[in-house]
């Protein structure tokens, strides 16, 4: 009983890592060739079936999809579940929002998917009838920005344009002709009245961008 108890309390020795085994095998003169460079008492266990691991990061087994899973993969927005559509719609995906509207029409009108899709197409056509009016402020802003970006260059560096603007709106003293021979000299003269509007416009745009970013932070 004492001998059995001693064997029961005897600690189990685990084999060291393979690199440590090989280093110890090199230092040992009792190494056997048939063991692959390892002592007989340290013979490695049977080979484990090869597995696929992710490259980079912690090693973990990768499960490849089956043929049934590949065939059941959704190929269109109408094949997704309601939960997936909800997540995509909350992320701003337009096709997901449209599909949610189609399914809402199906539930409210009691029709099939094809009929509900036609109803949604009719709704989209009615919505685009006044699209030109709703987008008019944006188009005006685009046109105004392009006009200001292109027009400010000759107003500053072109002598003829600067003289016309000065005569019509500014009425500033005109320098001597020898002081307006190059575009840089014209720009130095025209910048006296061009700097205030350009500087103020740049600061207004910067302030509006700051306000917009803070509104986005507050989900406005």
PDB file of C-alpha atoms in Angstrom:
ATOM      1  CA  UNK A   1       0.000   0.000   0.000  1.00  0.00           C
ATOM      2  CA  UNK A   2       2.871   2.349   0.857  1.00  0.00           C
ATOM      3  CA  UNK A   3       4.506   1.532  -2.464  1.00  0.00           C
ATOM      4  CA  UNK A   4       1.212   2.233  -4.291  1.00  0.00           C
ATOM      5  CA  UNK A   5       0.731   5.435  -2.342  1.00  0.00           C
ATOM      6  CA  UNK A   6       4.256   6.527  -3.225  1.00  0.00           C
ATOM      7  CA  UNK A   7       3.530   5.860  -6.861  1.00  0.00           C
ATOM      8  CA  UNK A   8       0.276   7.771  -6.600  1.00  0.00           C
ATOM      9  CA  UNK A   9       2.080  10.778  -5.094  1.00  0.00           C
ATOM     10  CA  UNK A  10       4.914  10.589  -7.607  1.00  0.00           C
ATOM     11  CA  UNK A  11       4.763  13.646  -9.878  1.00  0.00           C
ATOM     12  CA  UNK A  12       4.190  13.112 -13.572  1.00  0.00           C
ATOM     13  CA  UNK A  13       7.072  14.381 -15.701  1.00  0.00           C
ATOM     14  CA  UNK A  14       6.016  16.129 -18.880  1.00  0.00           C
ATOM     15  CA  UNK A  15       8.239  16.177 -21.916  1.00  0.00           C
ATOM     16  CA  UNK A  16      10.022  19.518 -22.464  1.00  0.00           C
ATOM     17  CA  UNK A  17       9.445  21.585 -25.621  1.00  0.00           C
ATOM     18  CA  UNK A  18      10.906  20.192 -28.887  1.00  0.00           C
ATOM     19  CA  UNK A  19      13.659  22.848 -29.060  1.00  0.00           C
ATOM     20  CA  UNK A  20      14.824  22.014 -25.548  1.00  0.00           C
ATOM     21  CA  UNK A  21      14.757  18.322 -26.438  1.00  0.00           C
ATOM     22  CA  UNK A  22      16.974  18.853 -29.450  1.00  0.00           C
ATOM     23  CA  UNK A  23      19.428  20.995 -27.526  1.00  0.00           C
ATOM     24  CA  UNK A  24      19.647  18.358 -24.795  1.00  0.00           C
ATOM     25  CA  UNK A  25      20.011  15.657 -27.432  1.00  0.00           C
ATOM     26  CA  UNK A  26      23.003  17.399 -28.969  1.00  0.00           C
ATOM     27  CA  UNK A  27      24.704  17.579 -25.584  1.00  0.00           C
ATOM     28  CA  UNK A  28      23.900  13.941 -24.818  1.00  0.00           C
ATOM     29  CA  UNK A  29      26.019  11.065 -26.154  1.00  0.00           C
ATOM     30  CA  UNK A  30      23.148   8.576 -25.845  1.00  0.00           C
ATOM     31  CA  UNK A  31      21.185  10.054 -28.727  1.00  0.00           C
ATOM     32  CA  UNK A  32      19.669   7.515 -31.116  1.00  0.00           C
ATOM     33  CA  UNK A  33      19.358   8.158 -34.833  1.00  0.00           C
ATOM     34  CA  UNK A  34      16.157   6.196 -35.107  1.00  0.00           C
ATOM     35  CA  UNK A  35      14.416   8.674 -32.792  1.00  0.00           C
ATOM     36  CA  UNK A  36      15.006  11.608 -35.132  1.00  0.00           C
ATOM     37  CA  UNK A  37      17.745  13.123 -32.966  1.00  0.00           C
ATOM     38  CA  UNK A  38      15.872  12.646 -29.669  1.00  0.00           C
ATOM     39  CA  UNK A  39      16.673  10.282 -26.780  1.00  0.00           C
ATOM     40  CA  UNK A  40      14.631   7.114 -26.637  1.00  0.00           C
ATOM     41  CA  UNK A  41      12.929   8.156 -23.407  1.00  0.00           C
ATOM     42  CA  UNK A  42      11.842  11.402 -25.055  1.00  0.00           C
ATOM     43  CA  UNK A  43      10.301   9.941 -28.191  1.00  0.00           C
ATOM     44  CA  UNK A  44       7.694  12.339 -29.618  1.00  0.00           C
ATOM     45  CA  UNK A  45       4.037  11.243 -29.742  1.00  0.00           C
ATOM     46  CA  UNK A  46       2.261  10.243 -32.914  1.00  0.00           C
ATOM     47  CA  UNK A  47       1.884  12.848 -35.617  1.00  0.00           C
ATOM     48  CA  UNK A  48      -1.114  15.173 -35.307  1.00  0.00           C
ATOM     49  CA  UNK A  49      -3.205  15.922 -38.433  1.00  0.00           C
ATOM     50  CA  UNK A  50      -2.178  19.188 -40.052  1.00  0.00           C
ATOM     51  CA  UNK A  51      -4.431  22.175 -39.418  1.00  0.00           C
ATOM     52  CA  UNK A  52      -4.736  25.639 -40.938  1.00  0.00           C
ATOM     53  CA  UNK A  53      -3.724  28.602 -38.792  1.00  0.00           C
ATOM     54  CA  UNK A  54      -4.159  32.339 -39.254  1.00  0.00           C
ATOM     55  CA  UNK A  55      -1.036  34.202 -40.308  1.00  0.00           C
ATOM     56  CA  UNK A  56      -0.070  36.985 -37.918  1.00  0.00           C
ATOM     57  CA  UNK A  57      -1.378  37.254 -34.405  1.00  0.00           C
ATOM     58  CA  UNK A  58      -2.300  34.386 -32.096  1.00  0.00           C
ATOM     59  CA  UNK A  59      -2.521  30.971 -33.716  1.00  0.00           C
ATOM     60  CA  UNK A  60      -6.039  29.649 -33.982  1.00  0.00           C
ATOM     61  CA  UNK A  61      -7.679  27.025 -36.096  1.00  0.00           C
ATOM     62  CA  UNK A  62      -9.548  28.269 -39.175  1.00  0.00           C
ATOM     63  CA  UNK A  63     -12.746  26.537 -40.237  1.00  0.00           C
ATOM     64  CA  UNK A  64     -13.432  26.631 -43.945  1.00  0.00           C
ATOM     65  CA  UNK A  65     -17.049  26.869 -45.155  1.00  0.00           C
ATOM     66  CA  UNK A  66     -18.857  23.826 -46.416  1.00  0.00           C
ATOM     67  CA  UNK A  67     -20.592  23.483 -49.772  1.00  0.00           C
ATOM     68  CA  UNK A  68     -23.993  23.851 -48.104  1.00  0.00           C
ATOM     69  CA  UNK A  69     -22.925  27.096 -46.455  1.00  0.00           C
ATOM     70  CA  UNK A  70     -21.535  28.435 -49.738  1.00  0.00           C
ATOM     71  CA  UNK A  71     -24.774  27.654 -51.566  1.00  0.00           C
ATOM     72  CA  UNK A  72     -26.908  29.203 -48.822  1.00  0.00           C
ATOM     73  CA  UNK A  73     -24.964  32.508 -48.824  1.00  0.00           C
ATOM     74  CA  UNK A  74     -27.263  35.485 -49.612  1.00  0.00           C
ATOM     75  CA  UNK A  75     -26.625  36.802 -53.123  1.00  0.00           C
ATOM     76  CA  UNK A  76     -29.035  39.756 -53.015  1.00  0.00           C
ATOM     77  CA  UNK A  77     -30.404  42.246 -50.523  1.00  0.00           C
ATOM     78  CA  UNK A  78     -33.808  40.558 -50.559  1.00  0.00           C
ATOM     79  CA  UNK A  79     -32.198  37.338 -49.261  1.00  0.00           C
ATOM     80  CA  UNK A  80     -30.963  38.880 -46.016  1.00  0.00           C
ATOM     81  CA  UNK A  81     -32.693  38.448 -42.709  1.00  0.00           C
ATOM     82  CA  UNK A  82     -34.596  41.218 -40.965  1.00  0.00           C
ATOM     83  CA  UNK A  83     -31.838  41.598 -38.372  1.00  0.00           C
ATOM     84  CA  UNK A  84     -29.145  42.026 -41.026  1.00  0.00           C
ATOM     85  CA  UNK A  85     -31.268  44.567 -42.890  1.00  0.00           C
ATOM     86  CA  UNK A  86     -31.823  46.532 -39.697  1.00  0.00           C
ATOM     87  CA  UNK A  87     -28.090  46.728 -38.995  1.00  0.00           C
ATOM     88  CA  UNK A  88     -27.238  47.777 -42.556  1.00  0.00           C
ATOM     89  CA  UNK A  89     -30.040  50.336 -42.635  1.00  0.00           C
ATOM     90  CA  UNK A  90     -28.836  51.916 -39.387  1.00  0.00           C
ATOM     91  CA  UNK A  91     -25.380  52.172 -40.977  1.00  0.00           C
ATOM     92  CA  UNK A  92     -26.860  54.212 -43.852  1.00  0.00           C
ATOM     93  CA  UNK A  93     -26.975  51.565 -46.586  1.00  0.00           C
ATOM     94  CA  UNK A  94     -29.542  52.804 -49.123  1.00  0.00           C
ATOM     95  CA  UNK A  95     -30.351  49.392 -50.612  1.00  0.00           C
ATOM     96  CA  UNK A  96     -31.012  48.025 -47.123  1.00  0.00           C
ATOM     97  CA  UNK A  97     -33.361  50.939 -46.383  1.00  0.00           C
ATOM     98  CA  UNK A  98     -35.177  50.289 -49.641  1.00  0.00           C
ATOM     99  CA  UNK A  99     -35.560  46.599 -48.842  1.00  0.00           C
ATOM    100  CA  UNK A 100     -36.926  47.449 -45.402  1.00  0.00           C
ATOM    101  CA  UNK A 101     -39.484  49.712 -47.059  1.00  0.00           C
ATOM    102  CA  UNK A 102     -40.456  46.910 -49.444  1.00  0.00           C
ATOM    103  CA  UNK A 103     -41.023  44.521 -46.554  1.00  0.00           C
ATOM    104  CA  UNK A 104     -43.036  47.167 -44.729  1.00  0.00           C
ATOM    105  CA  UNK A 105     -45.277  47.539 -47.772  1.00  0.00           C
ATOM    106  CA  UNK A 106     -45.660  43.749 -47.839  1.00  0.00           C
ATOM    107  CA  UNK A 107     -46.747  43.711 -44.193  1.00  0.00           C
ATOM    108  CA  UNK A 108     -49.130  46.683 -44.461  1.00  0.00           C
ATOM    109  CA  UNK A 109     -50.743  45.973 -47.855  1.00  0.00           C
ATOM    110  CA  UNK A 110     -50.595  42.186 -47.620  1.00  0.00           C
ATOM    111  CA  UNK A 111     -48.958  41.721 -51.032  1.00  0.00           C
ATOM    112  CA  UNK A 112     -46.019  39.707 -52.292  1.00  0.00           C
ATOM    113  CA  UNK A 113     -42.475  40.972 -52.760  1.00  0.00           C
ATOM    114  CA  UNK A 114     -42.733  41.764 -56.477  1.00  0.00           C
ATOM    115  CA  UNK A 115     -45.885  43.846 -56.003  1.00  0.00           C
ATOM    116  CA  UNK A 116     -44.339  45.672 -53.058  1.00  0.00           C
ATOM    117  CA  UNK A 117     -41.234  46.415 -55.141  1.00  0.00           C
ATOM    118  CA  UNK A 118     -43.373  48.071 -57.815  1.00  0.00           C
ATOM    119  CA  UNK A 119     -45.062  50.188 -55.136  1.00  0.00           C
ATOM    120  CA  UNK A 120     -41.674  51.301 -53.823  1.00  0.00           C
ATOM    121  CA  UNK A 121     -40.533  52.194 -57.360  1.00  0.00           C
ATOM    122  CA  UNK A 122     -43.654  54.343 -57.773  1.00  0.00           C
ATOM    123  CA  UNK A 123     -42.887  56.057 -54.453  1.00  0.00           C
ATOM    124  CA  UNK A 124     -39.330  56.752 -55.646  1.00  0.00           C
ATOM    125  CA  UNK A 125     -40.585  58.358 -58.869  1.00  0.00           C
ATOM    126  CA  UNK A 126     -42.950  60.631 -56.967  1.00  0.00           C
ATOM    127  CA  UNK A 127     -40.167  61.632 -54.594  1.00  0.00           C
ATOM    128  CA  UNK A 128     -37.862  62.665 -57.438  1.00  0.00           C
ATOM    129  CA  UNK A 129     -40.426  65.020 -58.992  1.00  0.00           C
ATOM    130  CA  UNK A 130     -39.360  67.861 -56.686  1.00  0.00           C
ATOM    131  CA  UNK A 131     -35.765  66.757 -56.363  1.00  0.00           C
ATOM    132  CA  UNK A 132     -34.523  69.656 -58.488  1.00  0.00           C
ATOM    133  CA  UNK A 133     -36.127  72.130 -56.100  1.00  0.00           C
ATOM    134  CA  UNK A 134     -34.804  70.419 -52.975  1.00  0.00           C
ATOM    135  CA  UNK A 135     -31.255  70.371 -54.360  1.00  0.00           C
ATOM    136  CA  UNK A 136     -31.344  73.981 -55.587  1.00  0.00           C
ATOM    137  CA  UNK A 137     -29.557  75.422 -52.498  1.00  0.00           C
ATOM    138  CA  UNK A 138     -26.719  72.952 -52.961  1.00  0.00           C
ATOM    139  CA  UNK A 139     -26.424  73.768 -56.657  1.00  0.00           C
ATOM    140  CA  UNK A 140     -26.329  77.484 -55.891  1.00  0.00           C
ATOM    141  CA  UNK A 141     -23.594  76.884 -53.343  1.00  0.00           C
ATOM    142  CA  UNK A 142     -21.569  74.846 -55.837  1.00  0.00           C
ATOM    143  CA  UNK A 143     -21.939  77.499 -58.538  1.00  0.00           C
ATOM    144  CA  UNK A 144     -21.081  80.309 -56.146  1.00  0.00           C
ATOM    145  CA  UNK A 145     -18.015  78.498 -54.843  1.00  0.00           C
ATOM    146  CA  UNK A 146     -16.704  77.780 -58.345  1.00  0.00           C
ATOM    147  CA  UNK A 147     -17.322  81.378 -59.432  1.00  0.00           C
ATOM    148  CA  UNK A 148     -15.504  82.792 -56.408  1.00  0.00           C
ATOM    149  CA  UNK A 149     -12.600  80.348 -56.783  1.00  0.00           C
ATOM    150  CA  UNK A 150     -12.066  81.197 -60.462  1.00  0.00           C
ATOM    151  CA  UNK A 151     -12.935  84.899 -60.316  1.00  0.00           C
ATOM    152  CA  UNK A 152     -10.670  85.863 -57.414  1.00  0.00           C
ATOM    153  CA  UNK A 153      -7.521  85.051 -59.406  1.00  0.00           C
ATOM    154  CA  UNK A 154      -7.948  87.711 -62.155  1.00  0.00           C
ATOM    155  CA  UNK A 155      -9.386  90.160 -59.642  1.00  0.00           C
ATOM    156  CA  UNK A 156      -6.077  90.045 -57.783  1.00  0.00           C
ATOM    157  CA  UNK A 157      -3.415  89.497 -60.453  1.00  0.00           C
ATOM    158  CA  UNK A 158      -4.951  90.845 -63.704  1.00  0.00           C
ATOM    159  CA  UNK A 159      -4.406  94.552 -64.239  1.00  0.00           C
ATOM    160  CA  UNK A 160      -7.463  95.136 -66.428  1.00  0.00           C
ATOM    161  CA  UNK A 161      -9.823  93.326 -64.073  1.00  0.00           C
ATOM    162  CA  UNK A 162      -8.317  95.050 -61.036  1.00  0.00           C
ATOM    163  CA  UNK A 163      -8.727  98.490 -62.639  1.00  0.00           C
ATOM    164  CA  UNK A 164     -12.381  97.755 -63.502  1.00  0.00           C
ATOM    165  CA  UNK A 165     -13.151  96.546 -59.971  1.00  0.00           C
ATOM    166  CA  UNK A 166     -11.372  99.564 -58.524  1.00  0.00           C
ATOM    167  CA  UNK A 167     -13.286 101.970 -60.738  1.00  0.00           C
ATOM    168  CA  UNK A 168     -16.701 100.386 -60.096  1.00  0.00           C
ATOM    169  CA  UNK A 169     -16.548  99.385 -56.422  1.00  0.00           C
ATOM    170  CA  UNK A 170     -13.377 100.515 -54.632  1.00  0.00           C
ATOM    171  CA  UNK A 171     -12.281 103.926 -56.053  1.00  0.00           C
ATOM    172  CA  UNK A 172      -8.790 103.610 -54.608  1.00  0.00           C
ATOM    173  CA  UNK A 173      -5.767 105.556 -55.767  1.00  0.00           C
ATOM    174  CA  UNK A 174      -4.168 104.024 -58.838  1.00  0.00           C
ATOM    175  CA  UNK A 175      -0.364 103.638 -58.644  1.00  0.00           C
ATOM    176  CA  UNK A 176       1.983 104.870 -61.321  1.00  0.00           C
ATOM    177  CA  UNK A 177       2.163 102.787 -64.533  1.00  0.00           C
ATOM    178  CA  UNK A 178       5.717 101.666 -63.754  1.00  0.00           C
ATOM    179  CA  UNK A 179       4.411 100.187 -60.477  1.00  0.00           C
ATOM    180  CA  UNK A 180       1.890  97.965 -62.312  1.00  0.00           C
ATOM    181  CA  UNK A 181       4.143  96.288 -64.858  1.00  0.00           C
ATOM    182  CA  UNK A 182       4.021  92.754 -63.409  1.00  0.00           C
ATOM    183  CA  UNK A 183       1.234  90.613 -62.001  1.00  0.00           C
ATOM    184  CA  UNK A 184       2.943  90.652 -58.592  1.00  0.00           C
ATOM    185  CA  UNK A 185       2.835  94.437 -58.469  1.00  0.00           C
ATOM    186  CA  UNK A 186      -0.828  94.345 -59.532  1.00  0.00           C
ATOM    187  CA  UNK A 187      -1.518  91.765 -56.819  1.00  0.00           C
ATOM    188  CA  UNK A 188       0.162  93.904 -54.167  1.00  0.00           C
ATOM    189  CA  UNK A 189      -2.090  96.825 -55.166  1.00  0.00           C
ATOM    190  CA  UNK A 190      -5.343  94.827 -55.541  1.00  0.00           C
ATOM    191  CA  UNK A 191      -4.721  92.941 -52.308  1.00  0.00           C
ATOM    192  CA  UNK A 192      -5.483  96.113 -50.363  1.00  0.00           C
ATOM    193  CA  UNK A 193      -9.207  95.638 -51.037  1.00  0.00           C
ATOM    194  CA  UNK A 194      -9.256  91.909 -51.811  1.00  0.00           C
ATOM    195  CA  UNK A 195      -7.795  90.818 -48.480  1.00  0.00           C
ATOM    196  CA  UNK A 196     -10.804  91.759 -46.265  1.00  0.00           C
ATOM    197  CA  UNK A 197     -13.490  89.825 -48.202  1.00  0.00           C
ATOM    198  CA  UNK A 198     -11.255  86.794 -48.840  1.00  0.00           C
ATOM    199  CA  UNK A 199     -10.047  86.695 -45.239  1.00  0.00           C
ATOM    200  CA  UNK A 200     -13.538  87.073 -43.797  1.00  0.00           C
ATOM    201  CA  UNK A 201     -14.972  84.455 -46.162  1.00  0.00           C
ATOM    202  CA  UNK A 202     -12.234  81.979 -45.218  1.00  0.00           C
ATOM    203  CA  UNK A 203     -12.846  82.529 -41.511  1.00  0.00           C
ATOM    204  CA  UNK A 204     -16.618  82.139 -41.928  1.00  0.00           C
ATOM    205  CA  UNK A 205     -16.145  78.824 -43.738  1.00  0.00           C
ATOM    206  CA  UNK A 206     -13.721  77.650 -41.041  1.00  0.00           C
ATOM    207  CA  UNK A 207     -16.164  78.601 -38.285  1.00  0.00           C
ATOM    208  CA  UNK A 208     -19.048  76.846 -40.024  1.00  0.00           C
ATOM    209  CA  UNK A 209     -16.968  73.686 -40.401  1.00  0.00           C
ATOM    210  CA  UNK A 210     -16.197  73.802 -36.687  1.00  0.00           C
ATOM    211  CA  UNK A 211     -19.895  74.209 -35.859  1.00  0.00           C
ATOM    212  CA  UNK A 212     -20.782  71.326 -38.176  1.00  0.00           C
ATOM    213  CA  UNK A 213     -18.225  69.018 -36.584  1.00  0.00           C
ATOM    214  CA  UNK A 214     -19.545  69.777 -33.101  1.00  0.00           C
ATOM    215  CA  UNK A 215     -23.114  69.167 -34.266  1.00  0.00           C
ATOM    216  CA  UNK A 216     -22.064  65.783 -35.633  1.00  0.00           C
ATOM    217  CA  UNK A 217     -20.442  64.965 -32.293  1.00  0.00           C
ATOM    218  CA  UNK A 218     -23.810  65.659 -30.644  1.00  0.00           C
ATOM    219  CA  UNK A 219     -25.712  63.640 -33.308  1.00  0.00           C
ATOM    220  CA  UNK A 220     -27.519  66.714 -34.630  1.00  0.00           C
TER     221      UNK A 220
END
